[in-house]
Short mmCIF file of C-alpha atoms and ligand atoms in Angstrom, two decimals:
data_model
loop_
_atom_site.label_atom_id
_atom_site.label_comp_id
_atom_site.label_asym_id
_atom_site.label_seq_id
_atom_site.Cartn_x
_atom_site.Cartn_y
_atom_site.Cartn_z
CA MET U 1 91.74 2.26 15.13
CA VAL U 2 90.84 0.92 18.53
CA ILE U 3 89.15 -2.46 18.15
CA VAL U 4 87.52 -4.35 21.00
CA HIS U 5 86.84 -8.02 20.29
CA VAL U 6 84.16 -9.57 22.48
CA SER U 7 84.11 -13.35 22.58
CA ALA U 8 83.30 -16.36 24.74
CA GLU U 9 86.59 -18.00 23.71
CA CYS U 10 90.15 -16.90 23.12
CA TYR U 11 93.18 -19.19 22.93
CA PRO U 12 95.14 -19.81 25.16
CA MET U 13 92.81 -18.62 27.94
CA ALA U 14 89.86 -20.80 26.90
CA LYS U 15 89.15 -22.70 23.71
CA ALA U 16 86.41 -25.16 22.75
CA GLY U 17 86.88 -24.89 18.98
CA GLY U 18 88.09 -22.74 16.12
CA LEU U 19 86.48 -19.61 17.56
CA GLY U 20 89.15 -19.64 20.27
CA ASP U 21 91.97 -19.94 17.74
CA VAL U 22 90.69 -17.10 15.60
CA VAL U 23 90.07 -14.68 18.45
CA GLY U 24 93.48 -15.59 19.87
CA ALA U 25 95.23 -14.70 16.59
CA LEU U 26 93.37 -11.98 14.64
CA PRO U 27 94.01 -9.19 17.22
CA LYS U 28 97.70 -10.04 17.38
CA TYR U 29 98.05 -9.51 13.63
CA GLN U 30 95.86 -6.39 13.72
CA ASN U 31 98.28 -4.91 16.25
CA LYS U 32 101.19 -5.63 13.91
CA MET U 33 99.41 -3.38 11.40
CA ASP U 34 99.38 -0.38 13.73
CA ASP U 35 95.85 -0.85 14.97
CA HIS U 36 95.12 -1.14 18.65
CA SER U 37 93.22 -4.37 19.05
CA MET U 38 92.22 -6.14 22.27
CA VAL U 39 90.03 -8.98 23.53
CA VAL U 40 87.51 -9.07 26.34
CA MET U 41 86.07 -12.41 27.47
CA PRO U 42 84.62 -14.06 30.58
CA MET U 43 86.91 -15.01 33.43
CA TYR U 44 86.46 -18.77 33.59
CA LYS U 45 88.51 -20.80 36.02
CA THR U 46 91.02 -22.21 33.58
CA LYS U 47 94.64 -23.31 33.87
CA PHE U 48 95.75 -20.22 31.98
CA LEU U 49 94.03 -18.04 34.59
CA GLU U 50 95.90 -19.77 37.39
CA GLN U 51 99.26 -19.86 35.65
CA ASN U 52 99.42 -16.15 34.81
CA GLU U 53 99.53 -12.87 36.63
CA TRP U 54 96.70 -10.38 36.35
CA GLU U 55 96.11 -6.81 37.42
CA VAL U 56 92.82 -5.23 38.37
CA HIS U 57 91.93 -2.83 35.57
CA PHE U 58 88.43 -1.67 36.48
CA LYS U 59 85.75 -2.33 39.07
CA GLY U 60 82.11 -1.65 38.38
CA ASN U 61 78.60 -2.64 39.30
CA THR U 62 75.38 -3.06 37.42
CA ASN U 63 72.40 -5.38 37.37
CA LEU U 64 71.07 -8.45 35.65
CA GLY U 65 67.29 -8.18 36.10
CA ASP U 66 66.82 -7.63 39.81
CA TRP U 67 70.24 -9.01 40.75
CA PHE U 68 72.72 -6.23 41.46
CA PHE U 69 76.26 -7.41 41.00
CA ASP U 70 79.83 -6.21 41.18
CA TYR U 71 82.16 -7.06 38.36
CA THR U 72 85.91 -6.72 37.94
CA ILE U 73 87.83 -6.35 34.71
CA ILE U 74 91.26 -7.89 35.09
CA LYS U 75 94.06 -7.61 32.58
CA LEU U 76 96.88 -10.00 31.72
CA LYS U 77 100.08 -8.52 33.12
CA ASN U 78 102.52 -9.64 30.45
CA GLU U 79 102.42 -8.81 26.75
CA SER U 80 103.09 -12.34 25.51
CA LEU U 81 99.88 -12.70 23.48
CA GLY U 82 100.48 -9.70 21.25
CA PHE U 83 97.27 -8.01 22.40
CA PRO U 84 95.82 -6.89 25.72
CA LEU U 85 93.53 -9.57 27.19
CA TYR U 86 90.79 -8.43 29.57
CA LEU U 87 88.65 -10.82 31.60
CA VAL U 88 85.29 -10.09 33.13
CA ASP U 89 84.97 -11.55 36.60
CA ILE U 90 81.43 -11.89 37.86
CA ASN U 91 81.36 -13.77 41.09
CA GLY U 92 79.41 -17.01 40.89
CA LEU U 93 78.29 -16.48 37.29
CA LEU U 94 81.36 -16.79 35.07
CA ASP U 95 84.10 -18.12 37.34
CA ARG U 96 83.52 -21.79 36.62
CA PRO U 97 85.79 -24.39 34.97
CA LYS U 98 83.82 -24.91 31.75
CA ILE U 99 83.05 -22.41 29.00
CA TYR U 100 79.61 -23.71 28.10
CA GLY U 101 77.23 -26.39 29.27
CA TYR U 102 75.59 -24.94 32.38
CA THR U 103 71.81 -24.70 32.76
CA ASP U 104 72.07 -20.93 33.30
CA ASP U 105 74.25 -20.24 30.23
CA HIS U 106 71.76 -17.64 28.92
CA ASP U 107 72.02 -15.65 32.15
CA ARG U 108 75.79 -16.07 32.25
CA PHE U 109 76.36 -14.64 28.78
CA ILE U 110 73.77 -11.86 29.17
CA GLY U 111 75.53 -10.91 32.42
CA PHE U 112 78.89 -10.98 30.64
CA GLN U 113 77.63 -8.74 27.82
CA ILE U 114 76.04 -6.26 30.25
CA ALA U 115 79.31 -5.97 32.18
CA VAL U 116 81.28 -5.43 28.94
CA VAL U 117 78.99 -2.67 27.70
CA ASN U 118 78.83 -1.09 31.15
CA TRP U 119 82.63 -1.04 31.27
CA LEU U 120 82.79 0.55 27.78
CA THR U 121 80.59 3.42 28.95
CA HIS U 122 83.29 4.25 31.50
CA TRP U 123 86.05 4.60 28.91
CA ALA U 124 87.42 8.11 28.55
CA GLU U 125 87.60 7.70 24.78
CA GLN U 126 85.32 5.49 22.77
CA PRO U 127 86.59 2.53 20.78
CA SER U 128 86.38 2.75 16.98
CA ILE U 129 84.86 -0.71 16.57
CA VAL U 130 83.27 -3.25 18.87
CA HIS U 131 83.75 -6.58 17.12
CA CYS U 132 81.38 -9.28 18.43
CA HIS U 133 81.90 -12.99 17.82
CA ASP U 134 78.99 -15.45 17.64
CA HIS U 135 75.77 -15.35 19.62
CA GLN U 136 77.40 -15.13 23.05
CA ALA U 137 78.26 -11.53 22.16
CA GLY U 138 75.23 -11.04 19.89
CA LEU U 139 73.13 -8.78 22.11
CA ILE U 140 75.86 -6.16 22.37
CA PRO U 141 75.06 -4.27 19.13
CA PHE U 142 71.42 -4.06 20.27
CA MET U 143 72.34 -2.95 23.77
CA MET U 144 74.71 -0.27 22.50
CA LYS U 145 72.05 1.19 20.24
CA HIS U 146 68.80 0.70 22.12
CA CYS U 147 69.42 0.47 25.87
CA TYR U 148 68.94 3.83 27.62
CA ASP U 149 71.90 3.34 29.96
CA TYR U 150 74.36 3.02 27.10
CA GLN U 151 73.39 5.99 24.94
CA LYS U 152 76.96 7.18 25.07
CA LEU U 153 77.86 4.24 22.82
CA GLN U 154 75.06 4.70 20.32
CA ASN U 155 77.36 5.84 17.54
CA VAL U 156 80.16 3.35 18.07
CA LYS U 157 80.25 0.97 15.11
CA THR U 158 79.76 -2.75 15.60
CA VAL U 159 80.75 -5.79 13.57
CA LEU U 160 79.44 -9.31 14.03
CA THR U 161 81.51 -12.28 12.91
CA ILE U 162 79.63 -15.55 12.63
CA HIS U 163 81.81 -18.58 13.24
CA ASN U 164 78.92 -20.98 13.31
CA ALA U 165 75.32 -20.15 12.44
CA GLN U 166 73.96 -23.45 13.71
CA TYR U 167 73.87 -22.03 17.23
CA HIS U 168 71.72 -18.96 17.90
CA GLY U 169 71.52 -18.83 21.69
CA SER U 170 67.70 -18.58 21.45
CA MET U 171 65.74 -18.09 24.65
CA GLY U 172 62.22 -17.36 25.80
CA TRP U 173 60.76 -13.90 26.35
CA ASP U 174 60.91 -14.38 30.11
CA LYS U 175 64.61 -13.47 29.74
CA SER U 176 63.79 -10.03 28.30
CA ILE U 177 63.78 -8.58 31.83
CA LEU U 178 67.49 -9.35 32.04
CA ILE U 179 68.31 -6.88 29.27
CA PRO U 180 68.89 -3.40 30.74
CA ARG U 181 66.04 -0.90 30.13
CA TRP U 182 65.53 -0.82 26.40
CA ASP U 183 63.35 0.97 23.90
CA LEU U 184 60.30 -1.27 23.75
CA TRP U 185 59.50 -0.09 20.24
CA LYS U 186 62.57 -2.07 19.19
CA LYS U 187 61.18 -5.41 20.34
CA GLY U 188 61.21 -6.68 16.76
CA LEU U 189 65.00 -6.50 16.69
CA LEU U 190 65.27 -9.06 19.48
CA GLU U 191 62.68 -11.38 18.01
CA TRP U 192 62.98 -14.33 15.69
CA ASP U 193 60.48 -17.18 15.61
CA ASN U 194 58.75 -15.99 18.79
CA CYS U 195 61.98 -16.14 20.77
CA ILE U 196 64.78 -13.79 21.70
CA ASN U 197 67.44 -14.85 19.23
CA PRO U 198 70.83 -13.20 19.95
CA LEU U 199 72.39 -14.25 16.66
CA ALA U 200 69.46 -12.87 14.65
CA THR U 201 69.53 -9.70 16.77
CA ALA U 202 73.20 -9.19 15.99
CA ILE U 203 72.61 -9.74 12.28
CA LYS U 204 69.91 -7.05 12.36
CA CYS U 205 71.75 -4.55 14.58
CA ALA U 206 75.45 -4.81 13.69
CA ASP U 207 76.78 -2.35 11.14
CA LYS U 208 78.49 -5.16 9.25
CA VAL U 209 78.16 -8.93 9.38
CA THR U 210 80.99 -11.19 8.37
CA THR U 211 81.43 -14.91 8.33
CA VAL U 212 84.54 -16.98 8.00
CA SER U 213 84.49 -17.95 4.32
CA ASN U 214 82.90 -16.75 1.15
CA THR U 215 81.20 -20.05 0.30
CA TYR U 216 79.68 -20.31 3.79
CA MET U 217 78.38 -16.76 3.45
CA HIS U 218 76.38 -17.86 0.42
CA GLN U 219 75.33 -21.14 2.03
CA LEU U 220 73.80 -19.22 4.95
CA LYS U 221 71.02 -18.03 2.62
CA LEU U 222 70.15 -21.67 2.01
CA GLN U 223 70.93 -23.32 5.34
CA SER U 224 71.35 -21.49 8.62
CA ASN U 225 69.03 -23.23 11.02
CA GLY U 226 66.07 -20.96 10.30
CA LEU U 227 67.79 -17.63 9.56
CA GLU U 228 67.88 -18.05 5.76
CA SER U 229 65.38 -15.26 5.01
CA LEU U 230 67.15 -12.92 7.43
CA PHE U 231 70.38 -13.31 5.47
CA GLU U 232 68.44 -12.45 2.31
CA ILE U 233 67.13 -9.26 3.93
CA GLU U 234 70.47 -8.19 5.42
CA TRP U 235 72.58 -9.39 2.49
CA ALA U 236 73.92 -5.91 1.65
CA LYS U 237 75.93 -5.70 4.84
CA CYS U 238 77.22 -9.30 4.75
CA VAL U 239 80.71 -10.32 3.67
CA GLY U 240 82.71 -13.57 3.77
CA ILE U 241 86.33 -13.35 4.92
CA LEU U 242 88.34 -16.54 5.01
CA ASN U 243 90.14 -17.10 8.32
CA GLY U 244 93.89 -17.19 8.53
CA ILE U 245 96.04 -19.35 10.75
CA ASP U 246 98.70 -18.31 13.20
CA ASN U 247 101.84 -19.20 11.28
CA GLU U 248 104.01 -18.56 14.33
CA LEU U 249 102.12 -21.04 16.48
CA TRP U 250 101.65 -23.51 13.64
CA ASN U 251 105.11 -23.90 12.20
CA PRO U 252 106.62 -27.38 11.78
CA ALA U 253 110.11 -25.85 11.71
CA THR U 254 109.83 -24.49 15.26
CA ASP U 255 106.74 -26.06 16.87
CA PRO U 256 107.77 -27.02 20.43
CA MET U 257 104.95 -29.57 20.58
CA ILE U 258 106.34 -31.87 17.87
CA PRO U 259 109.33 -34.21 18.28
CA TYR U 260 111.06 -33.57 14.92
CA HIS U 261 111.14 -30.22 13.20
CA TYR U 262 111.08 -29.81 9.44
CA ASP U 263 110.53 -27.29 6.70
CA VAL U 264 109.60 -27.80 3.08
CA LYS U 265 113.12 -29.01 2.19
CA LEU U 266 113.23 -31.60 4.96
CA VAL U 267 109.58 -32.52 4.93
CA MET U 268 109.87 -36.12 3.77
CA GLU U 269 112.41 -37.14 6.44
CA GLY U 270 110.78 -34.95 9.10
CA LYS U 271 107.32 -36.35 8.64
CA LYS U 272 108.66 -39.90 8.51
CA LYS U 273 110.31 -39.55 11.93
CA ASN U 274 107.23 -37.96 13.47
CA LYS U 275 105.10 -40.70 11.94
CA GLU U 276 107.27 -43.44 13.45
CA ILE U 277 106.74 -42.03 16.91
CA ILE U 278 102.97 -41.77 16.55
CA CYS U 279 102.72 -45.22 14.96
CA THR U 280 104.68 -46.79 17.81
CA ARG U 281 102.58 -45.01 20.41
CA TYR U 282 99.27 -46.02 18.83
CA HIS U 283 100.38 -49.43 17.50
CA LEU U 284 99.96 -48.56 13.85
CA ASP U 285 101.79 -49.75 10.75
CA VAL U 286 104.27 -47.11 9.67
CA LYS U 287 104.44 -48.41 6.09
CA LYS U 288 100.79 -47.68 5.38
CA PRO U 289 99.25 -44.28 4.77
CA LEU U 290 98.23 -42.67 8.06
CA ILE U 291 94.83 -40.98 7.86
CA VAL U 292 93.80 -38.92 10.88
CA PHE U 293 90.60 -37.25 11.96
CA ILE U 294 90.97 -34.45 14.50
CA GLY U 295 87.89 -32.73 15.78
CA ARG U 296 84.75 -32.79 17.84
CA LEU U 297 82.85 -36.05 17.43
CA VAL U 298 79.55 -34.40 16.55
CA HIS U 299 76.93 -34.53 13.80
CA GLU U 300 78.13 -31.29 12.19
CA LYS U 301 81.55 -32.83 11.64
CA ALA U 302 79.89 -36.05 10.34
CA ALA U 303 81.77 -38.01 12.98
CA ASP U 304 78.82 -40.42 13.16
CA VAL U 305 79.59 -41.60 9.62
CA LEU U 306 83.21 -42.42 10.44
CA PRO U 307 82.86 -45.82 12.17
CA GLY U 308 80.90 -47.32 9.26
CA ALA U 309 83.06 -45.69 6.60
CA ILE U 310 86.35 -46.74 8.18
CA GLN U 311 85.21 -50.30 8.76
CA HIS U 312 84.01 -50.53 5.18
CA ALA U 313 87.27 -49.03 3.85
CA LEU U 314 89.49 -51.30 5.95
CA ASP U 315 87.58 -54.39 4.83
CA LYS U 316 87.44 -53.33 1.19
CA THR U 317 91.14 -52.49 0.93
CA ASN U 318 92.33 -55.36 3.08
CA CYS U 319 93.61 -52.87 5.66
CA GLY U 320 95.36 -50.70 3.11
CA ALA U 321 95.56 -47.72 5.46
CA ASN U 322 95.95 -46.75 9.14
CA PHE U 323 93.50 -44.56 11.00
CA LEU U 324 93.86 -42.46 14.10
CA ILE U 325 90.82 -40.62 15.46
CA ILE U 326 91.42 -37.78 17.90
CA GLY U 327 88.49 -36.05 19.55
CA ALA U 328 85.60 -36.26 21.95
CA GLY U 329 81.88 -35.67 21.64
CA ASP U 330 78.71 -37.73 21.28
CA THR U 331 78.95 -40.83 23.42
CA ALA U 332 77.38 -43.16 20.85
CA THR U 333 79.99 -42.09 18.26
CA GLU U 334 82.80 -42.36 20.79
CA SER U 335 81.83 -45.95 21.63
CA ALA U 336 81.35 -46.95 18.00
CA LEU U 337 84.79 -45.56 17.20
CA GLN U 338 86.39 -47.24 20.20
CA TYR U 339 84.79 -50.55 19.32
CA LEU U 340 86.80 -50.67 16.09
CA VAL U 341 90.10 -50.71 18.03
CA GLN U 342 89.70 -54.41 18.83
CA LEU U 343 88.56 -55.28 15.29
CA TYR U 344 91.55 -53.74 13.56
CA PRO U 345 94.52 -53.90 15.93
CA GLY U 346 97.63 -52.53 14.23
CA ASN U 347 95.65 -50.44 11.75
CA TYR U 348 93.30 -48.36 13.78
CA ASN U 349 93.32 -46.45 17.05
CA THR U 350 91.59 -43.61 18.88
CA PHE U 351 92.48 -40.91 21.34
CA ILE U 352 89.19 -39.94 22.95
CA GLY U 353 89.75 -36.44 24.27
CA TYR U 354 91.72 -33.52 22.97
CA ASP U 355 94.91 -31.83 23.90
CA GLU U 356 96.83 -29.32 21.83
CA LYS U 357 100.03 -31.36 21.86
CA THR U 358 98.48 -34.56 20.51
CA GLY U 359 96.83 -32.46 17.82
CA HIS U 360 100.11 -30.89 16.72
CA GLU U 361 101.90 -34.27 16.80
CA ALA U 362 99.22 -35.80 14.62
CA TYR U 363 99.44 -33.06 11.97
CA ALA U 364 103.19 -33.58 11.84
CA ALA U 365 102.91 -37.36 11.59
CA ALA U 366 99.93 -37.95 9.33
CA ASP U 367 99.88 -38.41 5.57
CA PHE U 368 96.25 -37.38 5.22
CA LEU U 369 93.68 -35.47 7.26
CA LEU U 370 90.04 -36.47 6.85
CA MET U 371 87.31 -33.82 7.29
CA PRO U 372 83.90 -35.07 6.12
CA SER U 373 82.03 -32.15 7.79
CA ARG U 374 78.34 -31.67 7.05
CA VAL U 375 78.76 -28.00 7.97
CA GLU U 376 82.10 -26.19 7.95
CA PRO U 377 81.99 -22.40 8.09
CA CYS U 378 85.74 -22.15 7.54
CA GLY U 379 87.61 -25.03 9.11
CA LEU U 380 91.09 -24.45 10.44
CA ASN U 381 92.30 -28.04 10.61
CA GLN U 382 92.70 -28.36 6.85
CA MET U 383 94.85 -25.21 6.89
CA TYR U 384 96.97 -26.51 9.77
CA SER U 385 97.35 -29.75 7.86
CA LEU U 386 98.51 -27.95 4.70
CA ARG U 387 101.13 -26.13 6.74
CA TYR U 388 102.41 -29.46 8.11
CA GLY U 389 102.45 -31.14 4.69
CA THR U 390 99.47 -33.36 5.42
CA ILE U 391 97.14 -33.83 2.49
CA PRO U 392 93.54 -32.76 3.24
CA MET U 393 90.61 -35.02 2.33
CA VAL U 394 87.54 -32.85 2.70
CA ARG U 395 83.86 -32.67 1.96
CA ASP U 396 83.08 -29.94 -0.54
CA THR U 397 81.35 -27.39 1.71
CA GLY U 398 81.89 -23.94 3.28
CA GLY U 399 85.49 -22.99 3.91
CA LEU U 400 86.66 -26.45 2.84
CA HIS U 401 85.50 -25.59 -0.67
CA ASP U 402 87.49 -22.36 -0.55
CA THR U 403 90.75 -23.89 0.67
CA VAL U 404 91.14 -27.32 -0.93
CA VAL U 405 91.45 -28.04 -4.65
CA ASP U 406 91.03 -31.67 -5.70
CA MET U 407 94.14 -33.32 -7.13
CA GLY U 408 92.16 -34.12 -10.28
CA GLU U 409 91.89 -30.39 -11.07
CA LEU U 410 94.45 -27.91 -12.31
CA ASP U 411 97.00 -27.20 -9.52
CA GLY U 412 95.11 -29.57 -7.24
CA PHE U 413 96.68 -30.79 -4.02
CA GLY U 414 93.97 -32.52 -2.00
CA ILE U 415 91.00 -34.84 -2.14
CA ARG U 416 87.51 -33.40 -2.23
CA PHE U 417 84.23 -35.30 -2.14
CA LEU U 418 80.62 -34.22 -2.45
CA HIS U 419 78.68 -35.99 0.28
CA ALA U 420 79.25 -36.81 3.93
CA THR U 421 78.36 -40.43 3.24
CA GLU U 422 80.12 -43.76 3.74
CA ASN U 423 80.42 -44.30 0.00
CA ASP U 424 82.08 -40.96 -0.71
CA ILE U 425 84.46 -41.36 2.22
CA VAL U 426 85.42 -44.91 1.27
CA TYR U 427 86.08 -43.83 -2.30
CA SER U 428 88.27 -40.96 -1.07
CA ILE U 429 90.22 -43.35 1.15
CA GLU U 430 90.85 -45.55 -1.88
CA ARG U 431 92.11 -42.53 -3.78
CA ALA U 432 94.38 -41.65 -0.86
CA ILE U 433 95.80 -45.17 -0.74
CA SER U 434 96.55 -45.13 -4.45
CA VAL U 435 98.24 -41.71 -4.47
CA PHE U 436 100.30 -42.76 -1.43
CA LYS U 437 101.86 -45.49 -3.53
CA ASP U 438 103.10 -42.94 -6.04
CA LYS U 439 106.05 -41.49 -4.09
CA THR U 440 106.88 -38.77 -6.64
CA GLN U 441 103.32 -37.53 -6.81
CA MET U 442 103.02 -37.58 -3.00
CA LYS U 443 106.20 -35.58 -2.56
CA LYS U 444 105.06 -33.02 -5.11
CA MET U 445 101.69 -32.60 -3.45
CA ILE U 446 103.13 -32.37 0.06
CA GLU U 447 105.62 -29.71 -0.98
CA TYR U 448 102.90 -27.79 -2.76
CA CYS U 449 100.60 -27.93 0.29
CA MET U 450 103.29 -26.59 2.59
CA GLN U 451 103.80 -23.53 0.45
CA ILE U 452 100.19 -22.39 0.40
CA ASP U 453 99.89 -19.19 2.39
CA HIS U 454 96.99 -18.82 4.80
CA SER U 455 98.69 -16.34 7.08
CA TRP U 456 96.66 -13.69 8.88
CA GLU U 457 98.66 -10.82 7.37
CA SER U 458 96.53 -10.65 4.23
CA VAL U 459 93.27 -11.38 6.03
CA VAL U 460 93.79 -8.50 8.43
CA ASN U 461 93.51 -6.11 5.48
CA ASP U 462 90.11 -7.50 4.57
CA TYR U 463 88.85 -6.79 8.09
CA LYS U 464 90.35 -3.34 7.93
CA LYS U 465 88.34 -2.64 4.77
CA VAL U 466 85.17 -3.75 6.58
CA TYR U 467 85.91 -1.40 9.48
CA GLN U 468 86.71 1.47 7.15
CA SER U 469 83.49 0.95 5.22
CA ILE U 470 81.47 1.81 8.33
C1 GLC Y 1 83.80 -22.62 14.09
C2 GLC Y 1 83.53 -23.29 12.74
C3 GLC Y 1 84.80 -23.52 11.96
C4 GLC Y 1 85.62 -22.23 11.91
C5 GLC Y 1 85.86 -21.71 13.31
C6 GLC Y 1 86.64 -20.41 13.35
O1 GLC Y 1 84.41 -23.53 14.95
O2 GLC Y 1 82.83 -24.50 12.91
O3 GLC Y 1 84.51 -23.93 10.65
O4 GLC Y 1 86.85 -22.47 11.29
O5 GLC Y 1 84.62 -21.48 13.96
O6 GLC Y 1 86.05 -19.38 12.63
#
C-alpha cells in the first residue's frame, strides 16, 4: 500500500507535541512491514531544514482565493528517517520559524492542504490511502471528494487520526472562498455550529476515523469540545488505536542523549548515576525520590494545579520528595512554578522551556513521572517513562487509563488517581514516597515497567486493518 501522511508536525523536522513524535515514527514502522509510507508537511524554517540537504521534487501552482501562488515540494535527500519526507514550500505563507501561533494560521493551513491535494492530482499513480492528522489536515478528505479540481482523487480512501479533539481549527464562513471550487450542495459537510470546522468536516468525510487510545475514543462521545453528538452519529467508522513509541529512539541502553546507559539488568545502578547528575545540576537531594513533570504548562495537562499541589505535598511530608518541572506554557503557571524555587531550595527546581536532551535525561534520572492531565488522548510521556524504568503517576483518563495499572491492582506497576486536584495529587505523592522507601518493591516495579512493550510493531498492524477495511 502507498500511504501518504499529511500533518502539521513530524519529528525531527518540527515538533510541538506528541503529534510530531507519532508522525515521525508510524511511517518508519509501516515501511518495515513492506508498505510504502511517507510524510508531507509544511516547510517551516527550522534547524532541521537548514542542517539537511533537500532536492526539488515537484513544482506547481494553484490559488488560495484570489491569490495565485507557486509552491515547491522538496524531499529530504538522505534516507535516515526510514520514510520519505516531503515539505511544501509556499513563499511567505509557510516558511516561518514557528509551527503555529500566527494570526493567519487558517490561511496558512488551507494553503498547505490545497498545495498537497494539487500535488497529489499530478501523481502518475494514485496513493492507496491519504492519512490526515488533526484539524490542520482536516479539509483534505472534503477537498478530495467535493472540489471539482480534484475529481481524479475522488475514490482515494482517506483516514483521519485525531490526536487532540480540543482543537478544531474553526473559522468563519468568510474563509469559504479560500477552498477551491466545491459542490455547494455539500455545504453541510463543512459546517458545525455556524462555522467551518475542519475537524468536524474530517470526521464526516474521512472513510475511517481513529484516535490514539480506546478510552479516549469513548470519552469523545462525552467530551470533545462540542463534537459529542457528531461522534455518536459517526460512531460506526470510529476506532481507537493506542500509539506506540519509537523504541530505537527511546532506548536507555543506547540513547545518545543520556550520560549513563542501562538496560533492565543494570537499571538500578544506571538510574542512580543519571539521577546524581541531574540532582547536582538542579541542586536536588539525591537520597529523596525524584518526581518529574515533563510537558506543556497548560490547562489540559493540569499544570495550573501543580504549584499548589507540590507546595502542599512538600509541607505535609516535610520535604519528603524532590521535584523537577520541565516545560513551558501559560505565563501565570510558569511564574507560580518558578516562585517555589526560592521556597524549597534543595528540593524543588524548574527548567522553563523544553529541549529533547533535557527530557531524555530526566526520564533516565527520575524515580517517578507525574501526569495529572485533565485531557490525555494517549500520552507518550508515560510510555517513555516506563521504558526508562520511571514509575508513572497518572490521572485516570484517556490513554493514561489504557497504559498504567495502579500498584494496588493485580500486576500493577504505577500510581493512578481519579481527579486532577491538589488532594489527589498530594495523596499520590505520599504513596510514591512510601513505596520509594521499600527498595525491594521499587526494584520489582521498575523492572516490570521496563519490560512492558509499547513498540510500534504491533500497532502498525492495527492501522493496516483499518486501511484494509476501506
Ligand atoms: C497529542 C495528545 C497526546 C497524544 C499525542 C500523540 O499531543 O495530547 O495525548 O499522545 O497527541 O498522539
